[in-house]
Amino acid sequence: MNRLPKHIAIIMDGNGRWANLQGKSRVKGHQQGAQKVRDVVEEATRQGIEYLTLYAFSSDNWSRPKDEVNILMKLLVTSLKKEFNRLINNNIRLQSIGDMSGLPTPVKQELKYVIKKTKNNTGMVLTLALNYGAKEELTQAIKAIAFKVKNSIISPEKVDQSTIIEHLYSQNLPAVDLLIRTSGEERISNFLLWHIAYAELYFTDTLWPDFNKEDLQKAIVDYAKRERRFGKTSQQLTN
Ligand code: FPP
């Protein structure tokens, strides 16, 4: 049996379909989704998860209707404000990954504020992926390494996996142990490609606004039953 996953990453999907099924606007779906973020963050902390990473806004989400993008950005600011005390009370450290320069100023400001105020917290690390794309992340890392090689700061022979990790937005994140995606879609959508190399994948039909503490517990129990071989044989693991 595996122990608790150290790092859980979640692709929160299905807000729009949830709203559709309820005959409500997509806004309501995102609002209900934000509510679930709170529940899941609290449950993850309670379970002793060390790292929780949430795909909150992808670098491709800008192509959604302008109104929806604006609403998502506003929701981020209000959620950060509203949840601030809860993060402090739960000793959670907030951080973000993605291209922050592309975010609207109020989001950047609020994010910076909460990151600063929670930076000495010693409990779970909650990472929001915002304006994030894994291919973009890898591209900027490779570009930065190429410049260092060109300027003789790094020698090409010395480039190894740790060099790449050091140049990722998510350099302080450990490998993902469990990747959850809600809403029945079974794809990765440009999320944390480097870190999910050996992640266990868990797909559920539950739409994100319906995903609750019990669903998270179920995913953790499912993970615990899996055998992670990391390229080895089953027999090697038992020896
Ligand atoms: C996917 O649902 C969800 C998103 C694009 C963003 C996730 C955002 C939230 C859960 C709300 C706020 C987040 C935080 C961190 C407070 P979708 O709209 O793609 O659903 P659909 O595929 O059914 O249309």
Tab-separated table of C-alpha atoms and ligand atoms in Angstrom:
chain	number	residue	atom	x	y	z
A	1	MET	CA	0.000	0.000	0.000
A	2	ASN	CA	1.253	3.451	-0.845
A	3	ARG	CA	1.224	6.113	1.770
A	4	LEU	CA	-0.672	9.352	1.366
A	5	PRO	CA	0.151	11.189	-1.860
A	6	LYS	CA	2.566	13.983	-1.029
A	7	HIS	CA	1.509	16.103	-4.001
A	8	ILE	CA	-2.009	16.159	-5.444
A	9	ALA	CA	-2.759	18.182	-8.562
A	10	ILE	CA	-6.306	18.808	-9.770
A	11	ILE	CA	-7.739	19.810	-13.133
A	12	MET	CA	-11.015	21.334	-11.981
A	13	ASP	CA	-13.330	20.801	-14.927
A	14	GLY	CA	-17.067	20.921	-15.526
A	15	ASN	CA	-18.207	24.261	-14.108
A	16	GLY	CA	-19.940	25.188	-17.363
A	17	ARG	CA	-21.706	21.830	-17.759
A	18	TRP	CA	-22.819	21.915	-14.137
A	19	ALA	CA	-24.385	25.321	-14.717
A	20	ASN	CA	-26.043	24.125	-17.913
A	21	LEU	CA	-27.588	21.138	-16.171
A	22	GLN	CA	-28.957	23.439	-13.465
A	23	GLY	CA	-30.311	25.889	-16.034
A	24	LYS	CA	-27.977	28.531	-14.588
A	25	SER	CA	-25.405	30.856	-16.123
A	26	ARG	CA	-21.757	29.765	-16.447
A	27	VAL	CA	-20.946	32.388	-13.790
A	28	LYS	CA	-22.927	30.392	-11.244
A	29	GLY	CA	-20.926	27.319	-12.227
A	30	HIS	CA	-17.650	29.102	-11.557
A	31	GLN	CA	-18.971	30.530	-8.273
A	32	GLN	CA	-20.013	27.090	-7.102
A	33	GLY	CA	-16.613	25.826	-8.320
A	34	ALA	CA	-14.830	28.392	-6.175
A	35	GLN	CA	-16.887	27.202	-3.199
A	36	LYS	CA	-15.605	23.680	-3.803
A	37	VAL	CA	-12.022	24.904	-3.900
A	38	ARG	CA	-12.478	25.940	-0.276
A	39	ASP	CA	-13.872	22.530	0.786
A	40	VAL	CA	-11.208	20.558	-1.052
A	41	VAL	CA	-8.359	22.727	0.260
A	42	GLU	CA	-9.611	22.216	3.819
A	43	GLU	CA	-9.988	18.482	3.376
A	44	ALA	CA	-6.533	18.155	1.788
A	45	THR	CA	-5.040	19.978	4.783
A	46	ARG	CA	-6.983	17.787	7.185
A	47	GLN	CA	-5.674	14.686	5.421
A	48	GLY	CA	-2.076	15.897	5.745
A	49	ILE	CA	-1.417	16.470	2.047
A	50	GLU	CA	1.800	18.501	1.713
A	51	TYR	CA	1.260	20.009	-1.751
A	52	LEU	CA	-1.991	20.757	-3.532
A	53	THR	CA	-1.822	22.315	-6.999
A	54	LEU	CA	-4.956	23.576	-8.721
A	55	TYR	CA	-5.343	24.406	-12.410
A	56	ALA	CA	-7.313	27.616	-12.000
A	57	PHE	CA	-6.690	29.350	-15.343
A	58	SER	CA	-4.757	27.995	-18.291
A	59	SER	CA	-2.807	30.044	-20.809
A	60	ASP	CA	-5.438	28.910	-23.341
A	61	ASN	CA	-8.394	30.089	-21.252
A	62	TRP	CA	-7.897	33.655	-22.573
A	63	SER	CA	-9.676	32.536	-25.721
A	64	ARG	CA	-12.970	32.206	-23.800
A	65	PRO	CA	-15.578	34.972	-24.188
A	66	LYS	CA	-14.230	38.208	-22.703
A	67	ASP	CA	-17.057	38.414	-20.127
A	68	GLU	CA	-16.292	34.958	-18.812
A	69	VAL	CA	-12.581	35.731	-18.528
A	70	ASN	CA	-13.393	38.934	-16.608
A	71	ILE	CA	-15.696	37.061	-14.276
A	72	LEU	CA	-13.072	34.401	-13.588
A	73	MET	CA	-10.480	37.089	-12.824
A	74	LYS	CA	-12.905	38.897	-10.470
A	75	LEU	CA	-13.757	35.613	-8.795
A	76	LEU	CA	-10.072	34.988	-8.167
A	77	VAL	CA	-9.651	38.343	-6.464
A	78	THR	CA	-12.767	37.928	-4.308
A	79	SER	CA	-11.855	34.346	-3.416
A	80	LEU	CA	-8.333	35.360	-2.390
A	81	LYS	CA	-9.757	38.129	-0.189
A	82	LYS	CA	-12.479	35.918	1.264
A	83	GLU	CA	-10.251	32.932	1.949
A	84	PHE	CA	-7.311	34.868	3.362
A	85	ASN	CA	-8.162	34.219	7.036
A	86	ARG	CA	-8.861	30.581	6.356
A	87	LEU	CA	-5.426	30.182	4.744
A	88	ILE	CA	-3.802	31.788	7.781
A	89	ASN	CA	-5.838	29.707	10.248
A	90	ASN	CA	-4.939	26.508	8.411
A	91	ASN	CA	-1.216	27.452	8.215
A	92	ILE	CA	-1.355	27.181	4.398
A	93	ARG	CA	1.322	28.729	2.184
A	94	LEU	CA	-0.015	30.097	-1.081
A	95	GLN	CA	2.055	30.324	-4.239
A	96	SER	CA	1.337	30.543	-7.928
A	97	ILE	CA	2.814	29.176	-11.133
A	98	GLY	CA	2.352	30.526	-14.615
A	99	ASP	CA	3.091	33.738	-16.437
A	100	MET	CA	2.093	36.316	-13.841
A	101	SER	CA	2.958	39.207	-16.153
A	102	GLY	CA	-0.109	38.423	-18.255
A	103	LEU	CA	-2.603	38.676	-15.367
A	104	PRO	CA	-4.720	41.785	-14.687
A	105	THR	CA	-3.204	44.128	-12.069
A	106	PRO	CA	-5.830	43.510	-9.339
A	107	VAL	CA	-5.195	39.746	-9.558
A	108	LYS	CA	-1.423	40.253	-9.436
A	109	GLN	CA	-1.734	42.631	-6.466
A	110	GLU	CA	-4.005	40.386	-4.394
A	111	LEU	CA	-1.968	37.334	-5.225
A	112	LYS	CA	1.284	39.046	-4.247
A	113	TYR	CA	-0.271	40.186	-0.984
A	114	VAL	CA	-1.538	36.735	0.025
A	115	ILE	CA	1.701	35.030	-1.078
A	116	LYS	CA	3.709	37.469	1.042
A	117	LYS	CA	1.474	37.126	4.098
A	118	THR	CA	1.480	33.322	3.991
A	119	LYS	CA	5.121	32.788	3.020
A	120	ASN	CA	6.201	31.736	6.508
A	121	ASN	CA	3.340	29.297	6.967
A	122	THR	CA	4.607	25.778	7.456
A	123	GLY	CA	1.582	23.683	6.517
A	124	MET	CA	0.291	22.648	3.109
A	125	VAL	CA	1.635	24.461	0.044
A	126	LEU	CA	-1.314	25.500	-2.098
A	127	THR	CA	-0.256	26.354	-5.639
A	128	LEU	CA	-2.599	28.083	-8.048
A	129	ALA	CA	-1.729	27.568	-11.690
A	130	LEU	CA	-2.725	30.857	-13.310
A	131	ASN	CA	-2.079	31.784	-16.916
A	132	TYR	CA	-0.261	28.475	-16.867
A	133	GLY	CA	0.697	26.151	-19.705
A	134	ALA	CA	3.260	23.367	-19.320
A	135	LYS	CA	4.600	23.746	-22.863
A	136	GLU	CA	5.080	27.472	-22.243
A	137	GLU	CA	6.785	26.660	-18.935
A	138	LEU	CA	9.191	24.232	-20.614
A	139	THR	CA	9.858	26.631	-23.484
A	140	GLN	CA	10.830	29.512	-21.205
A	141	ALA	CA	13.035	27.139	-19.159
A	142	ILE	CA	14.842	25.921	-22.280
A	143	LYS	CA	15.260	29.495	-23.488
A	144	ALA	CA	16.750	30.571	-20.136
A	145	ILE	CA	19.152	27.604	-20.151
A	146	ALA	CA	20.137	28.321	-23.776
A	147	PHE	CA	21.045	31.902	-22.835
A	148	LYS	CA	23.132	30.680	-19.904
A	149	VAL	CA	24.934	28.222	-22.158
A	150	LYS	CA	25.515	30.946	-24.735
A	151	ASN	CA	26.991	33.205	-22.059
A	152	SER	CA	29.117	30.378	-20.636
A	153	ILE	CA	27.245	30.406	-17.308
A	154	ILE	CA	26.413	26.709	-17.740
A	155	SER	CA	28.378	24.215	-19.808
A	156	PRO	CA	26.154	22.092	-22.081
A	157	GLU	CA	27.581	18.838	-20.636
A	158	LYS	CA	26.364	19.908	-17.190
A	159	VAL	CA	22.719	20.292	-18.280
A	160	ASP	CA	20.732	17.579	-16.536
A	161	GLN	CA	17.259	17.093	-15.069
A	162	SER	CA	17.990	19.311	-12.084
A	163	THR	CA	19.045	22.149	-14.422
A	164	ILE	CA	15.652	21.922	-16.109
A	165	ILE	CA	13.756	21.768	-12.810
A	166	GLU	CA	15.613	24.859	-11.550
A	167	HIS	CA	14.312	26.842	-14.515
A	168	LEU	CA	10.654	25.851	-14.218
A	169	TYR	CA	8.070	28.161	-12.625
A	170	SER	CA	7.323	25.257	-10.363
A	171	GLN	CA	10.889	24.624	-9.268
A	172	ASN	CA	10.010	24.024	-5.652
A	173	LEU	CA	7.232	21.554	-6.396
A	174	PRO	CA	7.934	17.857	-5.979
A	175	ALA	CA	6.712	15.344	-8.566
A	176	VAL	CA	2.929	14.955	-8.673
A	177	ASP	CA	1.825	11.690	-7.058
A	178	LEU	CA	-1.868	11.901	-7.863
A	179	LEU	CA	-3.472	13.877	-10.679
A	180	ILE	CA	-7.244	14.213	-10.485
A	181	ARG	CA	-9.447	15.449	-13.319
A	182	THR	CA	-13.157	15.933	-12.852
A	183	SER	CA	-16.050	15.949	-15.333
A	184	GLY	CA	-15.323	12.776	-17.286
A	185	GLU	CA	-12.712	14.255	-19.595
A	186	GLU	CA	-9.605	12.093	-19.713
A	187	ARG	CA	-6.782	14.343	-20.839
A	188	ILE	CA	-3.937	16.398	-19.401
A	189	SER	CA	-4.575	19.725	-21.160
A	190	ASN	CA	-1.035	21.088	-20.947
A	191	PHE	CA	-0.848	20.784	-17.143
A	192	LEU	CA	2.428	20.129	-15.285
A	193	LEU	CA	3.891	17.903	-18.010
A	194	TRP	CA	7.268	17.618	-16.318
A	195	HIS	CA	5.898	16.793	-12.873
A	196	ILE	CA	3.353	14.179	-13.911
A	197	ALA	CA	5.928	11.817	-15.456
A	198	TYR	CA	5.047	9.116	-12.888
A	199	ALA	CA	1.797	10.493	-11.506
A	200	GLU	CA	-1.155	8.208	-10.896
A	201	LEU	CA	-4.094	9.501	-12.917
A	202	TYR	CA	-7.589	9.582	-11.459
A	203	PHE	CA	-10.561	10.529	-13.599
A	204	THR	CA	-14.047	10.982	-12.228
A	205	ASP	CA	-17.326	11.844	-13.948
A	206	THR	CA	-18.232	14.174	-11.080
A	207	LEU	CA	-18.391	17.783	-12.245
A	208	TRP	CA	-16.104	20.101	-10.279
A	209	PRO	CA	-18.943	22.048	-8.581
A	210	ASP	CA	-20.210	18.707	-7.207
A	211	PHE	CA	-16.781	17.440	-6.130
A	212	ASN	CA	-16.725	17.245	-2.338
A	213	LYS	CA	-14.615	16.040	0.568
A	214	GLU	CA	-15.813	12.469	0.138
A	215	ASP	CA	-14.759	12.532	-3.528
A	216	LEU	CA	-11.278	13.649	-2.537
A	217	GLN	CA	-11.110	10.905	0.094
A	218	LYS	CA	-12.190	8.363	-2.541
A	219	ALA	CA	-9.402	9.458	-4.890
A	220	ILE	CA	-6.839	9.192	-2.075
A	221	VAL	CA	-8.041	5.690	-1.152
A	222	ASP	CA	-7.870	4.663	-4.824
A	223	TYR	CA	-4.304	5.983	-5.010
A	224	ALA	CA	-3.311	4.049	-1.907
A	225	LYS	CA	-4.334	0.782	-3.581
A	226	ARG	CA	-2.117	1.295	-6.617
A	227	GLU	CA	1.299	-0.184	-7.085
A	228	ARG	CA	3.802	2.429	-8.241
A	229	ARG	CA	6.685	0.739	-9.970
A	230	PHE	CA	8.685	3.659	-11.422
A	231	GLY	CA	9.993	1.373	-14.158
A	232	LYS	CA	10.802	-1.545	-11.831
A	233	THR	CA	9.099	-4.942	-11.711
A	234	SER	CA	6.518	-5.858	-9.104
A	235	GLN	CA	8.892	-8.437	-7.663
A	236	GLN	CA	11.688	-5.901	-7.234
A	237	LEU	CA	9.359	-3.781	-5.165
A	238	THR	CA	8.545	-6.553	-2.726
A	239	ASN	CA	12.178	-7.575	-2.265
B	1	FPP	C1	-13.363	24.509	-15.794
B	1	FPP	O1	-14.719	24.484	-15.977
B	1	FPP	C2	-12.888	25.445	-14.789
B	1	FPP	C3	-12.143	26.562	-15.042
B	1	FPP	C4	-11.826	27.089	-16.361
B	1	FPP	C5	-11.556	27.383	-13.994
B	1	FPP	C6	-11.585	26.864	-12.600
B	1	FPP	C7	-12.026	27.948	-11.750
B	1	FPP	C8	-12.679	27.811	-10.590
B	1	FPP	C9	-12.952	26.501	-9.968
B	1	FPP	C10	-13.195	29.001	-9.899
B	1	FPP	C11	-12.250	29.868	-9.158
B	1	FPP	C12	-10.961	29.296	-8.732
B	1	FPP	C13	-10.307	29.584	-7.587
B	1	FPP	C14	-8.924	29.040	-7.367
B	1	FPP	C15	-10.884	30.388	-6.494
B	1	FPP	P1	-15.250	24.767	-17.439
B	1	FPP	O2	-15.757	26.147	-17.473
B	1	FPP	O3	-14.211	24.442	-18.447
B	1	FPP	O4	-16.425	23.731	-17.544
B	1	FPP	P2	-17.055	23.103	-18.875
B	1	FPP	O5	-15.956	22.282	-19.517
B	1	FPP	O6	-18.151	22.257	-18.340
B	1	FPP	O7	-17.536	24.231	-19.719
